[in-house]
Coordinates of C-alpha atoms in Angstrom, one line a residue:
M245 CA 8.7 -12.0 3.8
L246 CA 8.2 -13.6 7.2
I247 CA 10.8 -11.1 8.4
A248 CA 8.4 -8.2 7.6
Y249 CA 5.7 -9.9 9.6
A250 CA 8.0 -10.5 12.6
I251 CA 9.1 -6.9 12.7
T252 CA 5.8 -5.3 12.1
W253 CA 3.7 -7.6 14.2
S254 CA 6.0 -7.6 17.2
L255 CA 6.2 -3.8 17.3
Q256 CA 2.6 -3.0 16.4
I257 CA 1.0 -5.5 18.7
G258 CA 2.8 -3.7 21.5
S259 CA 1.6 -0.4 20.1
L260 CA -2.0 -1.5 19.9
W261 CA -1.9 -2.9 23.4
V262 CA -0.7 0.5 24.7
A263 CA -3.4 2.3 22.6
I264 CA -6.2 0.0 23.9
R265 CA -5.0 0.3 27.5
S266 CA -4.8 4.1 27.2
G267 CA -8.0 4.7 25.1
L268 CA -6.1 6.0 22.1
E269 CA -6.9 5.7 18.4
L270 CA -4.2 4.7 15.8
S271 CA -5.7 5.5 12.5
N272 CA -3.5 7.1 9.8
E273 CA -5.0 10.5 10.6
D274 CA -4.6 10.1 14.4
N275 CA -1.0 9.0 14.0
A276 CA -0.3 12.0 11.7
R277 CA -1.9 14.3 14.3
S278 CA 0.2 12.8 17.1
F279 CA 3.3 13.0 15.0
A280 CA 2.8 16.7 14.5
G281 CA 2.0 17.1 18.1
A282 CA 5.3 15.5 19.1
F283 CA 7.1 18.5 17.8
T284 CA 5.1 20.9 20.0
G285 CA 5.1 18.8 23.1
D286 CA 1.4 18.2 22.8
V287 CA 1.6 14.4 23.1
S288 CA 1.3 12.3 26.2
G289 CA 3.8 9.6 27.1
E290 CA 1.4 6.8 26.1
Q291 CA 0.7 8.5 22.8
G292 CA 4.4 8.9 22.1
L293 CA 5.1 5.3 22.9
A294 CA 2.2 4.0 20.8
L295 CA 3.1 6.2 17.9
L296 CA 6.8 5.2 18.1
L297 CA 6.1 1.5 18.2
F298 CA 3.5 1.7 15.4
N299 CA 5.6 3.7 13.0
L300 CA 8.7 1.6 13.6
G301 CA 6.5 -1.4 12.8
Q302 CA 5.4 0.2 9.6
F303 CA 9.0 -0.1 8.3
G304 CA 8.9 -3.9 8.6
P305 CA 8.6 -4.5 4.8
A306 CA 11.3 -2.0 3.9
I307 CA 13.7 -3.4 6.5
A308 CA 13.0 -7.0 5.4
G309 CA 13.3 -6.2 1.7
T310 CA 16.5 -4.3 2.1
L311 CA 18.0 -7.0 4.3
L312 CA 17.1 -9.8 1.9
I313 CA 18.5 -7.9 -1.1
G314 CA 21.7 -7.3 0.8
V315 CA 22.0 -10.9 1.9
L316 CA 21.1 -12.4 -1.5
Y317 CA 22.6 -9.9 -3.9
G318 CA 25.1 -7.8 -2.0
R319 CA 26.1 -4.2 -2.7
Y320 CA 25.0 -4.3 -6.4
G321 CA 21.5 -5.3 -5.4
L322 CA 21.3 -2.5 -2.8
A323 CA 22.7 0.0 -5.2
D324 CA 20.0 -1.0 -7.7
L325 CA 17.3 -0.7 -5.1
G326 CA 18.5 2.9 -4.4
R327 CA 18.5 3.6 -8.2
R328 CA 14.9 2.5 -8.5
L329 CA 13.8 4.6 -5.5
G330 CA 15.2 7.6 -7.2
A331 CA 14.0 6.8 -10.7
W332 CA 12.0 9.9 -11.5
R333 CA 12.7 10.2 -15.2
V334 CA 9.6 8.4 -16.6
P335 CA 7.1 9.6 -19.3
S336 CA 4.9 12.3 -17.8
R337 CA 1.7 10.3 -18.4
W338 CA 2.7 8.0 -15.5
Y339 CA 2.7 10.9 -13.1
L340 CA -0.7 11.8 -14.4
I341 CA -1.8 8.2 -13.8
V342 CA -0.4 8.2 -10.3
V343 CA -2.1 11.5 -9.4
G344 CA -5.4 10.8 -11.2
L345 CA -6.0 7.1 -10.4
P346 CA -6.9 7.5 -6.7
I347 CA -9.0 10.6 -7.5
A348 CA -10.9 8.7 -10.2
L349 CA -11.4 5.6 -8.0
S350 CA -12.7 7.9 -5.2
A351 CA -15.1 9.7 -7.6
A352 CA -16.4 6.4 -8.9
A353 CA -16.9 5.0 -5.4
L354 CA -18.7 8.1 -4.2
G355 CA -20.8 8.3 -7.4
I356 CA -21.9 4.7 -7.3
G357 CA -22.5 5.0 -3.6
F358 CA -24.7 8.1 -4.2
L359 CA -26.7 6.3 -6.9
L360 CA -27.2 3.1 -5.0
G361 CA -27.6 4.8 -1.6
G362 CA -30.8 6.7 -2.3
F363 CA -29.2 9.6 -4.1
S364 CA -27.8 11.0 -1.0
L365 CA -24.4 11.3 0.7
G366 CA -23.8 12.1 4.3
P367 CA -22.1 15.4 5.6
W368 CA -18.4 15.8 4.8
E369 CA -16.6 15.1 8.0
L370 CA -12.9 15.6 7.3
K371 CA -10.7 13.5 9.5
L372 CA -8.0 16.2 9.2
P373 CA -8.3 19.9 8.3
A374 CA -7.9 20.7 4.6
A375 CA -4.9 22.9 5.5
A376 CA -3.1 19.7 6.8
A377 CA -3.4 17.9 3.5
A378 CA 0.1 18.6 2.3
G379 CA 1.6 17.5 5.6
F380 CA -0.6 14.4 5.7
F381 CA 0.5 13.5 2.2
L382 CA 4.2 13.7 3.2
Y383 CA 3.5 11.7 6.3
M384 CA 1.8 9.0 4.2
V385 CA 4.7 9.0 1.7
V386 CA 7.2 8.3 4.5
F387 CA 5.3 6.1 6.8
T388 CA 3.4 4.0 4.3
G389 CA 5.2 4.5 0.9
L390 CA 8.8 4.4 2.0
A391 CA 8.0 2.2 4.9
E392 CA 6.5 -0.6 2.8
E393 CA 7.4 -0.4 -0.9
P394 CA 11.1 -1.3 -0.7
G395 CA 9.8 -4.6 0.6
W396 CA 6.7 -5.1 -1.6
R397 CA 7.7 -3.8 -5.0
G398 CA 11.4 -3.3 -4.3
F399 CA 12.1 -6.9 -3.5
A400 CA 9.1 -9.2 -3.4
L401 CA 7.5 -8.4 -6.8
P402 CA 10.7 -8.6 -8.9
Q403 CA 11.8 -11.6 -7.0
L404 CA 8.5 -13.4 -7.6
Q405 CA 8.5 -12.4 -11.3
R406 CA 11.7 -14.3 -11.8
T407 CA 9.6 -17.5 -12.0
H408 CA 6.0 -16.4 -12.0
T409 CA 3.8 -14.4 -14.4
A410 CA 3.0 -10.9 -13.4
A411 CA -0.6 -11.9 -12.5
R412 CA 0.5 -14.9 -10.4
A413 CA 3.2 -12.8 -8.7
S414 CA 0.6 -10.2 -7.9
W415 CA -1.8 -12.7 -6.4
I416 CA 1.0 -14.1 -4.1
L417 CA 2.2 -10.6 -3.1
G418 CA -1.4 -9.4 -2.6
F419 CA -2.0 -12.1 -0.1
I420 CA 1.3 -11.4 1.7
W421 CA 0.5 -7.7 1.8
G422 CA -3.1 -8.2 2.9
L423 CA -2.2 -10.6 5.8
W424 CA 0.5 -8.2 6.9
H425 CA -2.4 -6.0 8.2
V426 CA -3.6 -8.7 10.7
P427 CA -2.7 -6.7 13.9
F428 CA -4.5 -3.5 12.8
T429 CA -7.5 -5.4 11.4
V430 CA -7.9 -7.1 14.8
Y431 CA -7.5 -3.8 16.6
F432 CA -9.9 -1.9 14.4
N433 CA -12.6 -4.6 14.7
R434 CA -11.9 -5.5 18.4
E435 CA -15.4 -4.6 19.5
Q436 CA -17.0 -6.9 16.9
P437 CA -14.8 -10.1 16.9
F438 CA -17.1 -11.9 14.4
V439 CA -16.2 -9.2 11.8
I440 CA -12.4 -9.7 12.0
L441 CA -12.1 -12.7 9.6
P442 CA -14.5 -11.3 6.9
A443 CA -12.8 -7.9 7.2
L444 CA -9.4 -9.4 6.7
L445 CA -10.5 -11.5 3.8
G446 CA -12.2 -8.5 2.2
L447 CA -9.2 -6.3 2.7
T448 CA -6.9 -8.9 1.2
F449 CA -9.1 -9.5 -1.8
G450 CA -9.1 -5.7 -2.5
I451 CA -5.4 -5.5 -2.0
V452 CA -4.8 -8.3 -4.6
G453 CA -6.7 -6.2 -7.2
W454 CA -4.7 -3.0 -6.2
T455 CA -1.5 -5.1 -6.3
M456 CA -2.2 -5.9 -10.0
V457 CA -2.6 -2.2 -10.7
N458 CA 0.7 -1.5 -9.0
T459 CA 2.4 -4.3 -11.0
W460 CA 1.2 -2.6 -14.2
I461 CA 2.8 0.7 -13.2
Y462 CA 6.0 -0.9 -12.0
N463 CA 6.5 -3.2 -15.0
S464 CA 5.8 -0.3 -17.3
T465 CA 8.2 2.1 -15.6
G466 CA 10.7 0.3 -13.4
S467 CA 10.3 3.2 -11.0
L468 CA 9.9 2.4 -7.3
L469 CA 9.6 6.1 -6.7
L470 CA 6.3 6.2 -8.5
I471 CA 4.9 3.4 -6.4
V472 CA 6.0 5.1 -3.2
L473 CA 4.2 8.3 -4.3
L474 CA 1.1 6.4 -5.3
H475 CA 1.0 4.6 -2.0
G476 CA 1.1 7.9 0.0
W477 CA -1.1 9.8 -2.4
G478 CA -3.7 7.1 -2.5
N479 CA -4.0 7.0 1.3
T480 CA -4.3 10.8 1.4
V481 CA -7.0 11.0 -1.3
Q482 CA -8.9 8.1 0.3
S483 CA -8.9 9.9 3.6
Y484 CA -10.1 13.2 2.4
L485 CA -12.6 12.1 -0.3
V486 CA -13.9 8.6 0.7
L487 CA -13.4 8.1 4.4
S488 CA -14.7 11.6 5.2
Q489 CA -18.1 10.3 4.0
P490 CA -20.2 8.1 6.2
N491 CA -21.1 5.9 3.3
F492 CA -20.1 2.3 3.9
L493 CA -20.9 1.4 0.3
A494 CA -18.5 4.0 -1.0
H495 CA -15.8 2.7 1.4
T496 CA -16.3 -0.8 0.1
L497 CA -16.4 0.2 -3.6
Y498 CA -13.1 2.1 -3.2
A499 CA -11.4 -1.2 -2.2
V500 CA -13.2 -3.3 -4.9
L501 CA -13.0 -1.0 -7.9
P502 CA -9.3 -1.7 -8.6
W503 CA -10.4 -5.1 -9.7
A504 CA -12.1 -3.5 -12.7
I505 CA -8.8 -2.1 -13.7
A506 CA -7.0 -5.4 -13.0
I507 CA -9.4 -7.3 -15.2
W508 CA -9.0 -4.8 -18.0
L509 CA -5.2 -5.0 -17.7
S510 CA -5.3 -8.8 -17.9
R511 CA -7.5 -8.8 -21.0
R512 CA -5.5 -6.0 -22.7
Y513 CA -1.9 -7.1 -21.9
G514 CA -2.2 -10.7 -20.7
D515 CA -1.3 -12.2 -17.4
E516 CA 2.3 -12.7 -18.4
T517 CA 3.2 -9.0 -18.0
L518 CA 0.1 -7.0 -17.1
S519 CA 1.8 -4.2 -19.2
D520 CA 2.8 -3.4 -22.7
G521 CA 6.4 -4.4 -21.9
A522 CA 8.1 -7.3 -20.3
R523 CA 7.7 -8.1 -16.6
R524 CA 10.6 -7.0 -14.4
A525 CA 12.6 -9.3 -12.3
L526 CA 15.9 -9.3 -10.3
D527 CA 18.7 -11.0 -12.2
D528 CA 21.5 -13.0 -10.5
D529 CA 23.2 -9.8 -9.4
G530 CA 20.1 -8.3 -7.9
L531 CA 19.6 -5.8 -10.8
D532 CA 16.0 -5.1 -11.9
R533 CA 15.7 -6.1 -15.6
P534 CA 12.9 -6.8 -18.1
L535 CA 12.3 -10.5 -18.4
V536 CA 10.4 -12.2 -21.2
S537 CA 10.2 -16.0 -20.6
T538 CA 8.3 -17.6 -17.7
Q539 CA 8.2 -20.9 -16.0
T540 CA 4.8 -20.8 -14.2

């Protein structure tokens, strides 16, 4: 997925340079606000340029995944990718899991943060108005879910699972996904350079655990649509429930708690599949299929 890195990093480094030079912020919430403002003319030239470069960079994984499927597997692989993106007919419990999981993780992170933080939470400081929640969710679905998941779970995961167990594939993909965030991690911690490496390692560690949870859902359903929705919904819930609290412990716990689910999945289903079915892999025609045997 070096192609994803090349696309994202080249565009987002330029975006972050414009933002730093102009004193702009490029968080998800700030980007959504600027995106909405672009339709009303309430965005400066620097904001528009930074937003354009950043959002185009977000699509690095999707472009890379689609390109690689097209090159390696041709039109049949591309058609199957489209099928998985539209695969909405799954048991209803999986929609409940997608909706409930980020809420449960947020509640657990805030609850533990409350208990270990002297039985107190700070004031709620929403990064966006509550009335903007639906719009922010749609923005997150497009510019994180659709922008990334055709690469991560559309191509990389089923490609890795051709020769690796679900757990090993998740570890590899988790590291790839985590390191993809290098430009933004550097930007976000630019005033404390000594924090950049620990922050990146911590982020990547948390992403590996979350990747295993995503692998469970994907291997169980074969639906890339569910993963796209989970990506966007998870970012939305995290913003409104966790990041709106000035509780660093809760922020950290939200990233770490998926490991509890990952460990449970490993013990319940085994590392081979991380689900109650077979792991899913791309066959020689680029079609996503259940696969039983493994080599590594």
